PDB file of C-alpha atoms in Angstrom:
ATOM      1  CA  UNK L   1       0.000   0.000   0.000  1.00 47.00           C
ATOM      2  CA  UNK L   2       1.490   3.320  -1.133  1.00 63.00           C
ATOM      3  CA  UNK L   3      -0.855   5.742   0.578  1.00 81.00           C
ATOM      4  CA  UNK L   4       0.387   7.105   3.905  1.00 87.00           C
ATOM      5  CA  UNK L   5      -2.171   6.887   6.702  1.00 92.00           C
ATOM      6  CA  UNK L   6      -1.388   9.288   9.541  1.00 97.00           C
ATOM      7  CA  UNK L   7      -3.271   8.869  12.812  1.00 97.00           C
ATOM      8  CA  UNK L   8      -3.023  11.167  15.813  1.00 97.00           C
ATOM      9  CA  UNK L   9      -3.472   9.295  19.117  1.00 97.00           C
ATOM     10  CA  UNK L  10      -4.366  10.884  22.457  1.00 96.00           C
ATOM     11  CA  UNK L  11      -4.150   9.316  25.929  1.00 94.00           C
ATOM     12  CA  UNK L  12      -5.260  11.428  28.915  1.00 93.00           C
ATOM     13  CA  UNK L  13      -6.928   8.912  31.246  1.00 90.00           C
ATOM     14  CA  UNK L  14      -4.244   9.366  33.941  1.00 86.00           C
ATOM     15  CA  UNK L  15      -1.782  12.112  34.888  1.00 85.00           C
ATOM     16  CA  UNK L  16       0.201  11.286  31.757  1.00 88.00           C
ATOM     17  CA  UNK L  17      -0.628  13.809  29.032  1.00 91.00           C
ATOM     18  CA  UNK L  18       0.388  11.781  25.997  1.00 93.00           C
ATOM     19  CA  UNK L  19       0.134  12.281  22.228  1.00 96.00           C
ATOM     20  CA  UNK L  20       1.529  10.053  19.494  1.00 96.00           C
ATOM     21  CA  UNK L  21       1.582  10.077  15.706  1.00 97.00           C
ATOM     22  CA  UNK L  22       1.592   6.952  13.579  1.00 96.00           C
ATOM     23  CA  UNK L  23       2.235   6.319   9.899  1.00 96.00           C
ATOM     24  CA  UNK L  24       0.535   3.203   8.529  1.00 93.00           C
ATOM     25  CA  UNK L  25       0.368   1.760  12.047  1.00 93.00           C
ATOM     26  CA  UNK L  26       3.995   2.540  12.887  1.00 94.00           C
ATOM     27  CA  UNK L  27       4.871   4.981  15.669  1.00 95.00           C
ATOM     28  CA  UNK L  28       6.764   7.979  14.272  1.00 96.00           C
ATOM     29  CA  UNK L  29       6.421  10.489  17.107  1.00 95.00           C
ATOM     30  CA  UNK L  30       5.571  10.779  20.801  1.00 95.00           C
ATOM     31  CA  UNK L  31       5.203  13.708  23.206  1.00 93.00           C
ATOM     32  CA  UNK L  32       4.153  13.230  26.810  1.00 91.00           C
ATOM     33  CA  UNK L  33       4.421  14.498  30.354  1.00 87.00           C
ATOM     34  CA  UNK L  34       4.130  11.708  32.908  1.00 80.00           C
ATOM     35  CA  UNK L  35       4.372  13.905  35.987  1.00 76.00           C
ATOM     36  CA  UNK L  36       2.292  13.415  39.121  1.00 69.00           C
ATOM     37  CA  UNK L  37       0.269  16.538  38.373  1.00 75.00           C
ATOM     38  CA  UNK L  38      -2.352  16.991  35.673  1.00 77.00           C
ATOM     39  CA  UNK L  39      -0.993  19.186  32.866  1.00 81.00           C
ATOM     40  CA  UNK L  40      -3.450  18.265  30.139  1.00 90.00           C
ATOM     41  CA  UNK L  41      -5.162  21.647  29.771  1.00 89.00           C
ATOM     42  CA  UNK L  42      -1.831  23.455  29.435  1.00 90.00           C
ATOM     43  CA  UNK L  43       0.113  20.945  27.328  1.00 93.00           C
ATOM     44  CA  UNK L  44      -2.186  18.843  25.142  1.00 95.00           C
ATOM     45  CA  UNK L  45      -2.668  21.235  22.227  1.00 95.00           C
ATOM     46  CA  UNK L  46       0.976  22.339  22.432  1.00 95.00           C
ATOM     47  CA  UNK L  47       2.099  18.715  22.201  1.00 96.00           C
ATOM     48  CA  UNK L  48      -0.155  18.089  19.204  1.00 97.00           C
ATOM     49  CA  UNK L  49       1.248  21.089  17.317  1.00 97.00           C
ATOM     50  CA  UNK L  50       4.859  20.264  18.228  1.00 97.00           C
ATOM     51  CA  UNK L  51       4.489  16.613  17.242  1.00 96.00           C
ATOM     52  CA  UNK L  52       3.050  17.436  13.825  1.00 97.00           C
ATOM     53  CA  UNK L  53       5.718  20.087  13.217  1.00 97.00           C
ATOM     54  CA  UNK L  54       8.571  17.697  14.067  1.00 96.00           C
ATOM     55  CA  UNK L  55       7.103  15.003  11.788  1.00 96.00           C
ATOM     56  CA  UNK L  56       6.458  17.554   9.034  1.00 97.00           C
ATOM     57  CA  UNK L  57       2.818  16.456   8.860  1.00 97.00           C
ATOM     58  CA  UNK L  58      -0.011  18.972   8.493  1.00 97.00           C
ATOM     59  CA  UNK L  59      -3.350  18.574  10.232  1.00 96.00           C
ATOM     60  CA  UNK L  60      -5.021  18.119   6.843  1.00 96.00           C
ATOM     61  CA  UNK L  61      -2.927  14.963   6.320  1.00 97.00           C
ATOM     62  CA  UNK L  62      -4.346  13.264   9.423  1.00 97.00           C
ATOM     63  CA  UNK L  63      -6.706  10.424   8.481  1.00 95.00           C
ATOM     64  CA  UNK L  64      -8.216   9.913  11.932  1.00 96.00           C
ATOM     65  CA  UNK L  65      -7.800  10.659  15.629  1.00 97.00           C
ATOM     66  CA  UNK L  66      -7.581   7.861  18.176  1.00 96.00           C
ATOM     67  CA  UNK L  67      -8.591   8.476  21.775  1.00 96.00           C
ATOM     68  CA  UNK L  68      -8.429   6.353  24.906  1.00 93.00           C
ATOM     69  CA  UNK L  69     -11.974   6.565  26.303  1.00 92.00           C
ATOM     70  CA  UNK L  70     -11.477   5.402  29.883  1.00 91.00           C
ATOM     71  CA  UNK L  71     -12.042   4.511  32.605  1.00 93.00           C
ATOM     72  CA  UNK L  72      -9.803   7.069  34.251  1.00 88.00           C
ATOM     73  CA  UNK L  73      -9.630  10.650  35.420  1.00 88.00           C
ATOM     74  CA  UNK L  74     -12.820  12.535  34.563  1.00 89.00           C
ATOM     75  CA  UNK L  75     -10.906  15.770  34.036  1.00 90.00           C
ATOM     76  CA  UNK L  76      -8.210  14.178  31.913  1.00 91.00           C
ATOM     77  CA  UNK L  77     -10.672  12.249  29.770  1.00 94.00           C
ATOM     78  CA  UNK L  78     -12.881  15.304  29.261  1.00 95.00           C
ATOM     79  CA  UNK L  79      -9.941  17.362  28.008  1.00 95.00           C
ATOM     80  CA  UNK L  80      -8.653  14.605  25.730  1.00 95.00           C
ATOM     81  CA  UNK L  81     -12.035  13.723  24.240  1.00 96.00           C
ATOM     82  CA  UNK L  82     -12.919  17.394  23.696  1.00 96.00           C
ATOM     83  CA  UNK L  83      -9.652  17.987  21.834  1.00 97.00           C
ATOM     84  CA  UNK L  84     -10.135  14.869  19.720  1.00 97.00           C
ATOM     85  CA  UNK L  85     -13.741  15.734  18.845  1.00 97.00           C
ATOM     86  CA  UNK L  86     -12.754  19.280  17.931  1.00 97.00           C
ATOM     87  CA  UNK L  87     -10.065  18.099  15.542  1.00 97.00           C
ATOM     88  CA  UNK L  88     -12.299  15.485  13.940  1.00 97.00           C
ATOM     89  CA  UNK L  89     -15.154  17.942  13.467  1.00 97.00           C
ATOM     90  CA  UNK L  90     -12.903  20.603  11.938  1.00 97.00           C
ATOM     91  CA  UNK L  91     -11.055  18.159   9.665  1.00 97.00           C
ATOM     92  CA  UNK L  92     -14.094  15.965   8.910  1.00 96.00           C
ATOM     93  CA  UNK L  93     -12.217  12.781   9.830  1.00 96.00           C
ATOM     94  CA  UNK L  94     -13.167   9.723  11.939  1.00 95.00           C
ATOM     95  CA  UNK L  95     -12.791   9.602  15.710  1.00 96.00           C
ATOM     96  CA  UNK L  96     -11.687   6.130  16.854  1.00 95.00           C
ATOM     97  CA  UNK L  97     -12.203   5.506  20.578  1.00 94.00           C
ATOM     98  CA  UNK L  98     -10.645   2.531  22.332  1.00 93.00           C
ATOM     99  CA  UNK L  99     -11.224   1.161  25.855  1.00 93.00           C
ATOM    100  CA  UNK L 100      -8.264   2.151  28.027  1.00 93.00           C
ATOM    101  CA  UNK L 101      -8.100  -1.195  29.813  1.00 94.00           C
ATOM    102  CA  UNK L 102      -8.271  -3.255  26.621  1.00 94.00           C
ATOM    103  CA  UNK L 103      -5.411  -1.247  25.128  1.00 92.00           C
ATOM    104  CA  UNK L 104      -3.518  -1.962  28.325  1.00 91.00           C
ATOM    105  CA  UNK L 105      -4.264  -5.705  28.162  1.00 93.00           C
ATOM    106  CA  UNK L 106      -2.968  -5.861  24.593  1.00 92.00           C
ATOM    107  CA  UNK L 107       0.487  -4.913  25.857  1.00 90.00           C
ATOM    108  CA  UNK L 108       0.768  -8.448  27.268  1.00 92.00           C
ATOM    109  CA  UNK L 109       2.156 -10.436  24.361  1.00 90.00           C
ATOM    110  CA  UNK L 110       1.363 -14.159  23.914  1.00 89.00           C
ATOM    111  CA  UNK L 111      -0.373 -14.619  27.287  1.00 93.00           C
ATOM    112  CA  UNK L 112      -0.913 -18.138  28.590  1.00 95.00           C
ATOM    113  CA  UNK L 113      -3.848 -17.160  30.783  1.00 96.00           C
ATOM    114  CA  UNK L 114      -6.239 -14.349  31.674  1.00 97.00           C
ATOM    115  CA  UNK L 115      -5.118 -10.709  31.807  1.00 97.00           C
ATOM    116  CA  UNK L 116      -6.317  -8.323  34.502  1.00 97.00           C
ATOM    117  CA  UNK L 117      -5.870  -4.737  33.352  1.00 95.00           C
ATOM    118  CA  UNK L 118      -6.159  -2.271  36.210  1.00 94.00           C
ATOM    119  CA  UNK L 119      -6.192   1.453  36.814  1.00 92.00           C
ATOM    120  CA  UNK L 120      -5.329   2.787  40.256  1.00 90.00           C
ATOM    121  CA  UNK L 121      -8.212   4.430  42.105  1.00 89.00           C
ATOM    122  CA  UNK L 122      -8.474   5.665  45.671  1.00 81.00           C
ATOM    123  CA  UNK L 123      -7.052   3.777  48.626  1.00 86.00           C
ATOM    124  CA  UNK L 124      -7.248   0.016  47.983  1.00 89.00           C
ATOM    125  CA  UNK L 125      -9.583   0.384  45.010  1.00 94.00           C
ATOM    126  CA  UNK L 126      -8.894  -0.167  41.309  1.00 94.00           C
ATOM    127  CA  UNK L 127     -10.838  -0.028  38.075  1.00 95.00           C
ATOM    128  CA  UNK L 128     -10.271  -3.359  36.373  1.00 96.00           C
ATOM    129  CA  UNK L 129     -11.411  -5.667  33.599  1.00 97.00           C
ATOM    130  CA  UNK L 130     -10.467  -9.245  32.730  1.00 98.00           C
ATOM    131  CA  UNK L 131      -9.500 -10.452  29.231  1.00 98.00           C
ATOM    132  CA  UNK L 132      -8.760 -13.885  27.806  1.00 97.00           C
ATOM    133  CA  UNK L 133      -5.718 -14.861  25.708  1.00 96.00           C
ATOM    134  CA  UNK L 134      -7.415 -13.399  22.605  1.00 95.00           C
ATOM    135  CA  UNK L 135      -7.988 -10.080  24.407  1.00 95.00           C
ATOM    136  CA  UNK L 136     -11.724 -10.687  24.551  1.00 96.00           C
ATOM    137  CA  UNK L 137     -13.331  -9.169  27.628  1.00 97.00           C
ATOM    138  CA  UNK L 138     -14.562 -11.899  29.974  1.00 96.00           C
ATOM    139  CA  UNK L 139     -15.465  -9.628  32.880  1.00 95.00           C
ATOM    140  CA  UNK L 140     -16.658  -6.089  32.412  1.00 94.00           C
ATOM    141  CA  UNK L 141     -14.918  -3.059  33.849  1.00 95.00           C
ATOM    142  CA  UNK L 142     -15.802  -2.337  37.443  1.00 94.00           C
ATOM    143  CA  UNK L 143     -14.457  -0.595  40.515  1.00 94.00           C
ATOM    144  CA  UNK L 144     -13.375  -3.006  43.217  1.00 95.00           C
ATOM    145  CA  UNK L 145     -11.504  -3.103  46.513  1.00 95.00           C
ATOM    146  CA  UNK L 146      -8.460  -5.373  46.373  1.00 95.00           C
ATOM    147  CA  UNK L 147      -8.209  -8.045  49.094  1.00 94.00           C
ATOM    148  CA  UNK L 148      -6.172 -11.212  49.576  1.00 93.00           C
ATOM    149  CA  UNK L 149      -9.077 -13.162  48.030  1.00 93.00           C
ATOM    150  CA  UNK L 150      -9.339 -11.101  44.840  1.00 95.00           C
ATOM    151  CA  UNK L 151      -9.249 -13.075  41.550  1.00 95.00           C
ATOM    152  CA  UNK L 152      -9.032 -16.376  43.422  1.00 94.00           C
ATOM    153  CA  UNK L 153     -11.498 -17.931  40.977  1.00 93.00           C
ATOM    154  CA  UNK L 154      -9.125 -17.516  38.017  1.00 95.00           C
ATOM    155  CA  UNK L 155      -5.779 -17.808  39.791  1.00 96.00           C
ATOM    156  CA  UNK L 156      -6.416 -21.467  40.634  1.00 93.00           C
ATOM    157  CA  UNK L 157      -6.418 -22.614  37.012  1.00 92.00           C
ATOM    158  CA  UNK L 158      -3.686 -20.809  35.066  1.00 94.00           C
ATOM    159  CA  UNK L 159      -1.211 -17.934  35.096  1.00 97.00           C
ATOM    160  CA  UNK L 160      -2.915 -14.551  35.480  1.00 97.00           C
ATOM    161  CA  UNK L 161      -1.221 -11.401  34.202  1.00 97.00           C
ATOM    162  CA  UNK L 162      -1.752  -8.164  36.105  1.00 96.00           C
ATOM    163  CA  UNK L 163      -0.869  -4.953  34.272  1.00 94.00           C
ATOM    164  CA  UNK L 164      -1.448  -1.253  34.919  1.00 91.00           C
ATOM    165  CA  UNK L 165      -0.732   1.328  37.566  1.00 89.00           C
ATOM    166  CA  UNK L 166      -2.905  -0.588  40.019  1.00 91.00           C
ATOM    167  CA  UNK L 167      -0.363  -3.431  40.123  1.00 93.00           C
ATOM    168  CA  UNK L 168       1.736  -1.964  42.950  1.00 90.00           C
ATOM    169  CA  UNK L 169      -1.077  -1.985  45.510  1.00 91.00           C
ATOM    170  CA  UNK L 170      -2.405  -5.331  44.245  1.00 94.00           C
ATOM    171  CA  UNK L 171       0.975  -6.997  44.646  1.00 93.00           C
ATOM    172  CA  UNK L 172       1.093  -5.982  48.310  1.00 93.00           C
ATOM    173  CA  UNK L 173      -2.203  -7.703  49.066  1.00 92.00           C
ATOM    174  CA  UNK L 174      -2.319 -10.604  46.648  1.00 92.00           C
ATOM    175  CA  UNK L 175       0.076 -13.548  46.877  1.00 90.00           C
ATOM    176  CA  UNK L 176      -0.332 -16.527  44.566  1.00 93.00           C
ATOM    177  CA  UNK L 177       2.087 -18.628  42.531  1.00 94.00           C
ATOM    178  CA  UNK L 178       0.034 -18.038  39.359  1.00 96.00           C
ATOM    179  CA  UNK L 179       0.003 -14.253  39.698  1.00 97.00           C
ATOM    180  CA  UNK L 180       2.335 -12.502  37.245  1.00 96.00           C
ATOM    181  CA  UNK L 181       2.740  -8.805  37.968  1.00 95.00           C
ATOM    182  CA  UNK L 182       3.925  -6.690  35.046  1.00 91.00           C
ATOM    183  CA  UNK L 183       5.662  -3.576  36.300  1.00 77.00           C
ATOM    184  CA  UNK L 184       7.983  -0.848  35.037  1.00 63.00           C
ATOM    185  CA  UNK L 185       5.851  -0.071  32.011  1.00 58.00           C
ATOM    186  CA  UNK L 186       4.622   3.367  31.007  1.00 52.00           C
ATOM    187  CA  UNK L 187       1.289   1.663  30.507  1.00 62.00           C
ATOM    188  CA  UNK L 188      -1.039   4.593  29.946  1.00 76.00           C
ATOM    189  CA  UNK L 189       0.688   6.174  26.964  1.00 87.00           C
ATOM    190  CA  UNK L 190      -0.470   7.180  23.480  1.00 88.00           C
ATOM    191  CA  UNK L 191       2.095   4.810  21.959  1.00 85.00           C
ATOM    192  CA  UNK L 192       0.192   1.856  23.429  1.00 86.00           C
ATOM    193  CA  UNK L 193      -2.944   2.478  21.347  1.00 89.00           C
ATOM    194  CA  UNK L 194      -1.214   3.014  17.976  1.00 90.00           C
ATOM    195  CA  UNK L 195      -1.706  -0.487  16.519  1.00 87.00           C
ATOM    196  CA  UNK L 196      -5.122  -0.923  18.147  1.00 89.00           C
ATOM    197  CA  UNK L 197      -6.488   2.301  16.629  1.00 92.00           C
ATOM    198  CA  UNK L 198      -4.947   1.595  13.222  1.00 90.00           C
ATOM    199  CA  UNK L 199      -6.526  -1.854  13.105  1.00 88.00           C
ATOM    200  CA  UNK L 200      -9.955  -0.453  14.015  1.00 89.00           C
ATOM    201  CA  UNK L 201      -9.647   2.259  11.379  1.00 89.00           C
ATOM    202  CA  UNK L 202      -8.622  -0.326   8.793  1.00 82.00           C
ATOM    203  CA  UNK L 203     -11.611  -2.582   9.469  1.00 75.00           C
ATOM    204  CA  UNK L 204     -14.428  -0.220  10.401  1.00 68.00           C
ATOM    205  CA  UNK L 205     -13.698   2.880   8.317  1.00 63.00           C
ATOM    206  CA  UNK L 206     -11.521   1.934   5.363  1.00 59.00           C
ATOM    207  CA  UNK L 207     -13.290  -1.382   4.955  1.00 56.00           C
ATOM    208  CA  UNK L 208     -10.168  -3.496   4.486  1.00 46.00           C
ATOM    209  CA  UNK L 209      -7.321  -4.756   6.630  1.00 44.00           C
ATOM    210  CA  UNK L 210      -4.322  -2.555   5.977  1.00 44.00           C
ATOM    211  CA  UNK L 211      -2.110  -3.888   8.745  1.00 42.00           C
TER     212      UNK L 211
END
């Protein structure tokens, strides 16, 4: 395929204000601020403009905008979604939204058991969802308090992969030989939704698999 498909991806579900640019499903640029404070309102549009300038891509060349739709910070998601909708409306291009936790689960490559994607909430609480080895959701997203008995029903049968910024608190409370805790990943980043968004655009909008 000769045509270049540029997609702008936005991730603002946590304190990380993150923007990426992809070309035919390949990451070509990333700008983000993963500080402990929310900087989305001040930095998001600046990052978008800087990223496009560095890549020498104009806004009119963007084929679609991908956005992580949550769960997550209400303020962060509102700012990200508003920016994405504004761009799509002005440029008359598709808006592709992806579940934050599914994008997170897809970072676990070749799993041999269920994946629990989790977003840190208050105190001992997380937002989480469970996916099978094909990344199909087997338990819907919900808020839950982590205890020593959490996920016991799936831990007994196979390895279970835990990923996300809720892993640290979960690891302190949950001890099982089948629990695999994936740490040291910048999980909630716009780079993590690049392939996911491109695949959805290919199938649902362009009508053919380009990847």
